[in-house]
């Protein structure tokens, strides 16, 4: 099976696709030391086919220990069981750099002409970026730069999460090396030489999806979710946080009045991811993530124990000059008796990365399809517009 794919390495622009299942890829050759080049190339060819034709794949034998992959889900579940007042100690806010705990309904999915609240609660974390250090490098400030609000209310979770995120950063970079090879690029293409700041501006979202059948979103609880009225510390802050608050107010004003009543409440609305590569750690007991194929059919990403579900994001579309496109997906947690935990880890470009079609993937037939974009701008355009806090 390896050999057949490996022999057939063509970068055609076949348009995805009427896939009805999601391929499973064994990552051993990318994550274990001293692997033969031919073995890496074989995995790279599978990644290439999956990214081009589906935009989604599972990885197995990824090197993250089962105890860590499972343990972090269990710890997360216990954290979400804490009283609301405790969780609100790390409430997400503009002046907390959009990091921390988002309550049910705080995150929204935008549609033409409106938005709908997603039916989940979550903790958002990003690569920590110290504002003073950013300034010292002569780089511009961002409302997103800052420290994380770690879930210190449960130290065991906090500690395991730090270990987990570090491990996922390693796995993300290993898989991106395979993807670089699959594109016919130098193995380390995505490692950091693409940017002024060397590191991936990774993101992680620890998510709890209650069953949808607990009721569609109530407008009354929407107003309870008004962070500014319930948070005495909200007014303190520096010029930077004032600027962040102002930016956010402008975004919120754009959202206000545009909340739409859609017939169907979703756990997470249809979207593509923002960056390079998403790795989803999901509980095994419920199928809720769905992936859209070219016929508009929703294909379930049924949990396969021990794997991560992976998908590519908007920036890989640009870098690959449209050879790879991010695949739309959504979450519907419909079973009334089951709640679900998932932890997507987003391996992203550096904040300052200038993302543009790679010259080798452009030709006279196919000139650059996208203008260059600074990843930080793309991220800000999403994060500053996807919260109704
Ligand atoms: N945080 C990242 N990168 N994940 C993508 C989240 C997409 C869901 C969000 N409601 C939206 O519509 O954007
Ligand atoms: O919960 C999941 O399975 C995926 C969530 C997702 O698509 C996202 O947060 O970007
Ligand atoms: Fe997603």
Short mmCIF file of C-alpha atoms and ligand atoms in Angstrom, two decimals:
data_model
loop_
_atom_site.label_atom_id
_atom_site.label_comp_id
_atom_site.label_asym_id
_atom_site.label_seq_id
_atom_site.Cartn_x
_atom_site.Cartn_y
_atom_site.Cartn_z
CA UNK A 1 0.00 0.00 0.00
CA UNK A 2 2.85 2.35 0.89
CA UNK A 3 4.70 1.48 -2.27
CA UNK A 4 1.83 2.16 -4.59
CA UNK A 5 1.32 5.68 -3.20
CA UNK A 6 5.04 6.35 -3.09
CA UNK A 7 5.49 5.42 -6.71
CA UNK A 8 2.77 7.79 -7.78
CA UNK A 9 3.88 11.15 -6.48
CA UNK A 10 2.22 13.70 -8.66
CA UNK A 11 1.19 17.19 -7.69
CA UNK A 12 -1.93 17.36 -9.80
CA UNK A 13 -4.67 19.82 -9.01
CA UNK A 14 -7.38 17.20 -8.69
CA UNK A 15 -10.26 18.83 -6.94
CA UNK A 16 -11.47 17.28 -3.76
CA UNK A 17 -13.47 15.24 -3.83
CA UNK A 18 -16.24 12.98 -3.03
CA UNK A 19 -14.43 11.15 -0.29
CA UNK A 20 -16.66 9.08 1.93
CA UNK A 21 -14.05 8.06 4.46
CA UNK A 22 -11.02 9.62 6.10
CA UNK A 23 -7.66 7.92 5.58
CA UNK A 24 -5.55 6.60 8.46
CA UNK A 25 -1.83 7.34 8.30
CA UNK A 26 0.89 5.61 10.34
CA UNK A 27 3.32 8.35 11.43
CA UNK A 28 6.08 6.08 12.75
CA UNK A 29 8.63 7.10 10.15
CA UNK A 30 8.15 10.80 10.94
CA UNK A 31 8.23 10.62 14.74
CA UNK A 32 10.74 7.90 15.61
CA UNK A 33 14.51 8.47 15.36
CA UNK A 34 16.77 6.99 12.67
CA UNK A 35 14.13 6.33 10.05
CA UNK A 36 15.08 5.57 6.45
CA UNK A 37 14.46 8.30 3.88
CA UNK A 38 12.35 5.90 1.82
CA UNK A 39 10.07 5.24 4.79
CA UNK A 40 9.64 8.99 5.37
CA UNK A 41 8.92 9.51 1.69
CA UNK A 42 6.24 6.85 1.76
CA UNK A 43 4.45 8.56 4.65
CA UNK A 44 4.92 11.94 2.97
CA UNK A 45 3.19 10.58 -0.14
CA UNK A 46 0.22 9.46 1.94
CA UNK A 47 0.03 12.87 3.61
CA UNK A 48 0.16 14.48 0.17
CA UNK A 49 -2.75 12.42 -1.12
CA UNK A 50 -4.79 13.03 2.04
CA UNK A 51 -4.16 16.80 2.07
CA UNK A 52 -4.95 17.14 -1.62
CA UNK A 53 -8.01 14.89 -1.81
CA UNK A 54 -9.63 15.04 1.63
CA UNK A 55 -8.05 17.72 3.82
CA UNK A 56 -8.49 15.36 6.77
CA UNK A 57 -6.67 12.26 8.01
CA UNK A 58 -6.18 10.27 11.20
CA UNK A 59 -2.67 9.69 12.52
CA UNK A 60 -1.73 6.56 14.44
CA UNK A 61 1.62 5.57 15.96
CA UNK A 62 2.28 9.26 16.55
CA UNK A 63 4.44 8.78 19.62
CA UNK A 64 2.16 10.54 22.15
CA UNK A 65 1.76 8.01 24.98
CA UNK A 66 -1.78 6.67 25.42
CA UNK A 67 -1.70 7.64 29.09
CA UNK A 68 -1.04 11.26 28.14
CA UNK A 69 -3.57 11.35 25.30
CA UNK A 70 -6.31 9.85 27.51
CA UNK A 71 -5.21 11.46 30.76
CA UNK A 72 -5.51 14.99 29.46
CA UNK A 73 -9.11 14.34 28.34
CA UNK A 74 -10.00 12.99 31.79
CA UNK A 75 -8.37 15.95 33.54
CA UNK A 76 -10.20 18.35 31.25
CA UNK A 77 -13.53 16.71 32.02
CA UNK A 78 -12.91 17.12 35.75
CA UNK A 79 -12.03 20.81 35.27
CA UNK A 80 -15.29 21.54 33.43
CA UNK A 81 -17.15 19.93 36.35
CA UNK A 82 -15.94 22.76 38.62
CA UNK A 83 -18.49 25.38 39.69
CA UNK A 84 -19.04 28.19 37.20
CA UNK A 85 -17.64 30.75 39.66
CA UNK A 86 -14.33 28.87 39.81
CA UNK A 87 -14.09 28.54 36.05
CA UNK A 88 -14.79 32.26 35.74
CA UNK A 89 -11.55 32.96 37.63
CA UNK A 90 -9.85 32.58 34.26
CA UNK A 91 -12.60 34.15 32.16
CA UNK A 92 -11.58 35.11 28.64
CA UNK A 93 -11.51 38.86 28.07
CA UNK A 94 -10.00 41.34 25.61
CA UNK A 95 -7.59 42.61 28.26
CA UNK A 96 -6.60 38.99 28.97
CA UNK A 97 -5.62 38.73 25.32
CA UNK A 98 -8.56 36.53 24.38
CA UNK A 99 -7.04 33.67 26.39
CA UNK A 100 -8.77 31.62 29.09
CA UNK A 101 -12.24 30.28 29.77
CA UNK A 102 -15.08 30.94 27.30
CA UNK A 103 -18.55 30.22 28.63
CA UNK A 104 -21.29 28.43 26.72
CA UNK A 105 -22.33 30.62 23.81
CA UNK A 106 -19.39 33.03 24.03
CA UNK A 107 -17.82 31.71 20.83
CA UNK A 108 -19.73 32.27 17.63
CA UNK A 109 -19.64 31.08 14.05
CA UNK A 110 -20.20 33.73 11.45
CA UNK A 111 -22.38 33.27 8.39
CA UNK A 112 -23.27 35.63 5.60
CA UNK A 113 -25.53 38.11 7.27
CA UNK A 114 -25.12 36.97 10.83
CA UNK A 115 -23.70 34.68 13.39
CA UNK A 116 -24.80 31.85 15.65
CA UNK A 117 -23.45 31.00 19.07
CA UNK A 118 -21.66 27.68 19.36
CA UNK A 119 -22.89 25.28 22.02
CA UNK A 120 -19.66 24.61 23.90
CA UNK A 121 -17.49 25.91 26.71
CA UNK A 122 -13.72 25.91 26.34
CA UNK A 123 -10.30 27.07 27.48
CA UNK A 124 -8.22 28.87 24.83
CA UNK A 125 -4.44 28.89 25.02
CA UNK A 126 -1.78 30.17 22.63
CA UNK A 127 1.96 30.37 22.49
CA UNK A 128 2.81 32.87 25.19
CA UNK A 129 4.14 36.14 23.82
CA UNK A 130 5.52 38.69 26.25
CA UNK A 131 4.54 42.16 25.05
CA UNK A 132 7.81 43.73 26.23
CA UNK A 133 9.89 41.07 24.46
CA UNK A 134 7.89 41.57 21.27
CA UNK A 135 8.49 45.32 21.47
CA UNK A 136 12.21 44.78 22.18
CA UNK A 137 12.45 42.90 18.89
CA UNK A 138 10.94 45.87 17.11
CA UNK A 139 7.80 43.93 16.28
CA UNK A 140 4.28 45.39 16.44
CA UNK A 141 2.00 44.83 19.42
CA UNK A 142 -1.11 42.69 19.19
CA UNK A 143 -4.15 42.42 21.45
CA UNK A 144 -3.63 38.64 21.38
CA UNK A 145 -0.04 38.73 22.70
CA UNK A 146 0.27 37.98 26.40
CA UNK A 147 0.43 35.18 28.94
CA UNK A 148 -2.08 32.34 29.12
CA UNK A 149 -4.67 31.96 31.84
CA UNK A 150 -3.75 28.45 32.91
CA UNK A 151 -6.34 26.19 34.63
CA UNK A 152 -4.52 26.36 37.96
CA UNK A 153 -7.69 25.51 39.86
CA UNK A 154 -6.70 21.88 39.28
CA UNK A 155 -2.90 21.70 39.51
CA UNK A 156 -2.77 18.16 38.13
CA UNK A 157 -4.56 19.34 34.98
CA UNK A 158 -2.40 22.44 34.71
CA UNK A 159 0.81 20.43 34.94
CA UNK A 160 -0.30 17.72 32.55
CA UNK A 161 -1.57 20.32 30.07
CA UNK A 162 1.86 21.99 29.87
CA UNK A 163 3.48 18.62 29.18
CA UNK A 164 0.78 17.75 26.68
CA UNK A 165 1.08 21.00 24.72
CA UNK A 166 4.84 20.62 24.53
CA UNK A 167 4.46 17.10 23.16
CA UNK A 168 1.84 18.23 20.65
CA UNK A 169 4.11 21.02 19.43
CA UNK A 170 6.70 18.36 18.67
CA UNK A 171 4.20 16.15 16.89
CA UNK A 172 2.85 19.07 14.88
CA UNK A 173 6.31 20.02 13.66
CA UNK A 174 7.10 16.38 12.78
CA UNK A 175 3.93 16.07 10.72
CA UNK A 176 4.61 19.40 9.01
CA UNK A 177 8.02 18.05 7.99
CA UNK A 178 6.21 15.15 6.34
CA UNK A 179 3.83 17.56 4.64
CA UNK A 180 6.79 19.64 3.39
CA UNK A 181 8.33 16.50 1.89
CA UNK A 182 4.97 15.57 0.36
CA UNK A 183 4.87 18.97 -1.35
CA UNK A 184 8.35 18.35 -2.74
CA UNK A 185 9.85 21.00 -0.43
CA UNK A 186 12.80 20.86 1.88
CA UNK A 187 11.91 18.90 5.03
CA UNK A 188 12.38 21.89 7.35
CA UNK A 189 10.52 24.35 5.16
CA UNK A 190 7.80 25.05 7.75
CA UNK A 191 10.07 24.95 10.81
CA UNK A 192 10.55 28.64 11.36
CA UNK A 193 12.73 30.18 8.67
CA UNK A 194 9.49 31.56 7.25
CA UNK A 195 9.19 34.21 9.93
CA UNK A 196 10.69 36.95 12.00
CA UNK A 197 9.64 35.21 15.21
CA UNK A 198 10.92 31.67 14.88
CA UNK A 199 8.23 29.70 16.63
CA UNK A 200 4.81 28.36 15.77
CA UNK A 201 2.13 30.60 17.25
CA UNK A 202 0.32 27.44 18.29
CA UNK A 203 -3.16 27.47 19.76
CA UNK A 204 -5.08 24.92 21.78
CA UNK A 205 -8.75 24.82 22.66
CA UNK A 206 -9.87 22.47 25.43
CA UNK A 207 -13.57 21.99 24.69
CA UNK A 208 -16.60 20.61 26.52
CA UNK A 209 -19.71 20.01 24.43
CA UNK A 210 -22.86 19.43 26.48
CA UNK A 211 -25.57 17.54 24.59
CA UNK A 212 -27.48 19.81 22.23
CA UNK A 213 -30.70 18.33 23.47
CA UNK A 214 -30.23 20.12 26.80
CA UNK A 215 -31.96 22.88 24.92
CA UNK A 216 -31.16 25.40 22.27
CA UNK A 217 -29.40 28.53 23.33
CA UNK A 218 -31.49 30.82 25.51
CA UNK A 219 -31.25 34.52 24.87
CA UNK A 220 -31.58 35.12 28.61
CA UNK A 221 -28.39 33.26 29.32
CA UNK A 222 -26.79 35.25 26.53
CA UNK A 223 -27.18 38.41 28.56
CA UNK A 224 -25.91 36.66 31.70
CA UNK A 225 -22.78 36.04 29.66
CA UNK A 226 -21.98 39.73 29.63
CA UNK A 227 -18.48 39.65 31.08
CA UNK A 228 -18.13 43.40 31.54
CA UNK A 229 -21.01 43.63 33.97
CA UNK A 230 -19.84 40.77 36.16
CA UNK A 231 -16.15 41.48 36.32
CA UNK A 232 -14.84 44.14 38.64
CA UNK A 233 -11.24 43.84 37.40
CA UNK A 234 -12.33 44.54 33.85
CA UNK A 235 -11.70 48.25 33.99
CA UNK A 236 -8.08 48.12 35.15
CA UNK A 237 -5.36 48.08 32.58
CA UNK A 238 -2.74 49.58 30.39
CA UNK A 239 -2.99 51.53 27.17
CA UNK A 240 -2.52 48.25 25.31
CA UNK A 241 -5.45 46.62 27.04
CA UNK A 242 -7.56 49.73 26.48
CA UNK A 243 -6.67 49.48 22.81
CA UNK A 244 -7.58 45.80 22.88
CA UNK A 245 -10.90 46.60 24.53
CA UNK A 246 -11.60 49.24 21.90
CA UNK A 247 -10.83 46.86 19.07
CA UNK A 248 -13.07 44.32 20.64
CA UNK A 249 -15.87 46.83 21.15
CA UNK A 250 -15.73 47.62 17.45
CA UNK A 251 -15.92 43.92 16.62
CA UNK A 252 -18.77 43.41 19.09
CA UNK A 253 -20.64 46.35 17.59
CA UNK A 254 -20.36 44.70 14.20
CA UNK A 255 -21.80 41.52 15.67
CA UNK A 256 -24.59 43.11 17.69
CA UNK A 257 -28.01 42.78 16.17
CA UNK A 258 -26.74 40.23 13.74
CA UNK A 259 -27.37 37.15 15.84
CA UNK A 260 -29.53 34.93 13.71
CA UNK A 261 -32.10 32.38 14.72
CA UNK A 262 -31.22 29.35 12.68
CA UNK A 263 -33.47 26.38 12.69
CA UNK A 264 -30.68 24.15 13.89
CA UNK A 265 -28.41 24.78 16.84
CA UNK A 266 -24.93 23.33 16.25
CA UNK A 267 -22.28 22.43 18.81
CA UNK A 268 -19.75 24.18 16.59
CA UNK A 269 -20.76 25.78 13.31
CA UNK A 270 -19.27 25.02 9.92
CA UNK A 271 -15.81 26.53 9.48
CA UNK A 272 -12.26 25.98 8.28
CA UNK A 273 -9.29 26.25 10.63
CA UNK A 274 -7.00 29.27 10.47
CA UNK A 275 -3.47 28.02 10.27
CA UNK A 276 -1.48 25.03 9.13
CA UNK A 277 -2.41 21.77 10.82
CA UNK A 278 -4.99 20.87 13.48
CA UNK A 279 -4.65 17.72 15.61
CA UNK A 280 -7.85 16.79 17.46
CA UNK A 281 -7.76 14.58 20.53
CA UNK A 282 -11.34 13.39 21.00
CA UNK A 283 -13.05 11.09 23.48
CA UNK A 284 -13.88 7.66 22.09
CA UNK A 285 -17.49 7.30 23.26
CA UNK A 286 -19.25 9.71 20.91
CA UNK A 287 -19.13 10.66 17.23
CA UNK A 288 -19.77 14.38 16.77
CA UNK A 289 -17.21 15.88 14.37
CA UNK A 290 -18.37 15.93 10.74
CA UNK A 291 -16.40 16.72 7.59
CA UNK A 292 -17.93 18.09 4.38
CA UNK A 293 -17.06 16.56 1.03
CA UNK A 294 -17.43 18.16 -2.42
CA UNK A 295 -20.97 16.84 -2.78
CA UNK A 296 -21.92 18.64 0.42
CA UNK A 297 -22.27 15.37 2.32
CA UNK A 298 -21.25 15.29 5.97
CA UNK A 299 -18.82 12.45 6.69
CA UNK A 300 -18.46 11.53 10.38
CA UNK A 301 -14.97 11.55 11.89
CA UNK A 302 -15.76 8.55 14.04
CA UNK A 303 -13.27 8.21 16.91
CA UNK A 304 -10.53 5.65 16.32
CA UNK A 305 -8.93 4.90 19.69
CA UNK A 306 -5.31 6.02 19.95
CA UNK A 307 -5.42 8.35 16.95
CA UNK A 308 -5.65 12.10 16.38
CA UNK A 309 -7.96 13.48 13.72
CA UNK A 310 -5.92 15.96 11.68
CA UNK A 311 -6.94 18.62 9.21
CA UNK A 312 -5.26 21.41 7.33
CA UNK A 313 -5.97 25.12 7.67
CA UNK A 314 -6.21 28.32 5.64
CA UNK A 315 -2.46 29.09 5.64
CA UNK A 316 -1.52 25.79 4.02
CA UNK A 317 -3.90 26.66 1.19
CA UNK A 318 -1.91 29.85 0.59
CA UNK A 319 1.55 28.30 0.93
CA UNK A 320 0.59 25.39 -1.36
CA UNK A 321 -0.92 27.82 -3.91
CA UNK A 322 -4.30 26.11 -3.58
CA UNK A 323 -3.04 22.60 -4.14
CA UNK A 324 -4.32 21.86 -0.64
CA UNK A 325 -7.56 23.39 0.57
CA UNK A 326 -8.93 23.39 4.09
CA UNK A 327 -12.02 21.21 4.39
CA UNK A 328 -15.10 22.59 6.14
CA UNK A 329 -16.22 20.80 9.27
CA UNK A 330 -18.68 21.19 12.14
CA UNK A 331 -19.63 19.52 15.41
CA UNK A 332 -23.05 18.12 16.33
CA UNK A 333 -23.20 16.44 19.72
CA UNK A 334 -26.72 15.16 19.47
CA UNK A 335 -26.98 12.21 21.85
CA UNK A 336 -28.92 13.53 24.85
CA UNK A 337 -27.09 11.25 27.26
CA UNK A 338 -23.52 12.09 26.24
CA UNK A 339 -21.32 15.08 26.70
CA UNK A 340 -18.05 15.25 24.83
CA UNK A 341 -14.54 16.53 25.49
CA UNK A 342 -12.18 17.29 22.63
CA UNK A 343 -8.85 19.10 22.52
CA UNK A 344 -7.82 20.50 19.15
CA UNK A 345 -4.17 21.54 19.00
CA UNK A 346 -3.46 24.00 16.21
CA UNK A 347 0.08 23.93 14.83
CA UNK A 348 0.34 27.34 13.19
CA UNK A 349 2.82 29.62 11.42
CA UNK A 350 4.75 32.17 13.42
CA UNK A 351 2.71 35.30 14.19
CA UNK A 352 4.98 37.38 11.97
CA UNK A 353 5.17 34.78 9.20
CA UNK A 354 4.61 36.18 5.72
CA UNK A 355 2.59 33.43 4.10
CA UNK A 356 2.57 33.37 0.30
CA UNK A 357 2.43 30.79 -2.48
CA UNK A 358 5.72 28.87 -2.63
CA UNK A 359 7.50 29.70 -5.89
CA UNK A 360 8.06 26.02 -6.67
CA UNK A 361 4.30 25.42 -6.60
CA UNK A 362 3.60 28.26 -9.02
CA UNK A 363 4.02 28.16 -12.80
CA UNK A 364 3.01 30.03 -15.92
CA UNK A 365 -0.10 27.82 -16.04
CA UNK A 366 -0.81 28.42 -12.44
CA UNK A 367 0.41 31.79 -11.20
CA UNK A 368 0.10 32.68 -7.51
CA UNK A 369 -3.55 32.37 -6.54
CA UNK A 370 -3.38 34.34 -3.27
CA UNK A 371 -1.73 37.55 -2.11
CA UNK A 372 0.78 37.32 0.73
CA UNK A 373 -0.74 37.42 4.21
CA UNK A 374 0.83 38.00 7.62
CA UNK A 375 -0.45 35.14 9.76
CA UNK A 376 -1.00 37.42 12.77
CA UNK A 377 -3.40 39.55 10.71
CA UNK A 378 -5.42 36.51 9.69
CA UNK A 379 -5.55 35.28 13.28
CA UNK A 380 -6.62 38.68 14.60
CA UNK A 381 -9.37 38.94 11.98
CA UNK A 382 -10.80 35.69 13.35
CA UNK A 383 -10.20 35.97 17.09
CA UNK A 384 -11.37 39.59 17.38
CA UNK A 385 -14.61 38.74 15.57
CA UNK A 386 -15.60 35.36 16.92
CA UNK A 387 -16.54 36.21 20.47
CA UNK A 388 -19.70 37.66 21.93
CA UNK A 389 -18.32 38.17 25.42
N1 LIG B 1 -9.36 28.51 17.38
C1 LIG B 1 -9.28 27.97 16.20
N2 LIG B 1 -8.24 28.21 15.44
N3 LIG B 1 -10.26 27.16 15.78
C2 LIG B 1 -11.22 27.35 14.84
C3 LIG B 1 -12.47 27.59 15.59
C4 LIG B 1 -13.60 27.71 14.68
C5 LIG B 1 -14.87 27.91 15.42
C6 LIG B 1 -15.28 29.35 15.49
N4 LIG B 1 -16.58 29.43 16.03
C7 LIG B 1 -15.20 30.02 14.13
O1 LIG B 1 -16.19 30.05 13.43
O2 LIG B 1 -14.17 30.50 13.75
O1 LIG B 2 -14.25 19.26 18.58
C1 LIG B 2 -13.84 18.91 17.48
O2 LIG B 2 -13.83 17.73 17.14
C2 LIG B 2 -13.34 19.93 16.47
C3 LIG B 2 -13.47 21.37 16.91
C4 LIG B 2 -13.03 22.30 15.84
O3 LIG B 2 -13.25 22.07 14.67
C5 LIG B 2 -12.29 23.55 16.19
O4 LIG B 2 -12.27 23.92 17.36
O5 LIG B 2 -11.69 24.15 15.29
FE1 LIG B 3 -12.02 23.32 13.39
#
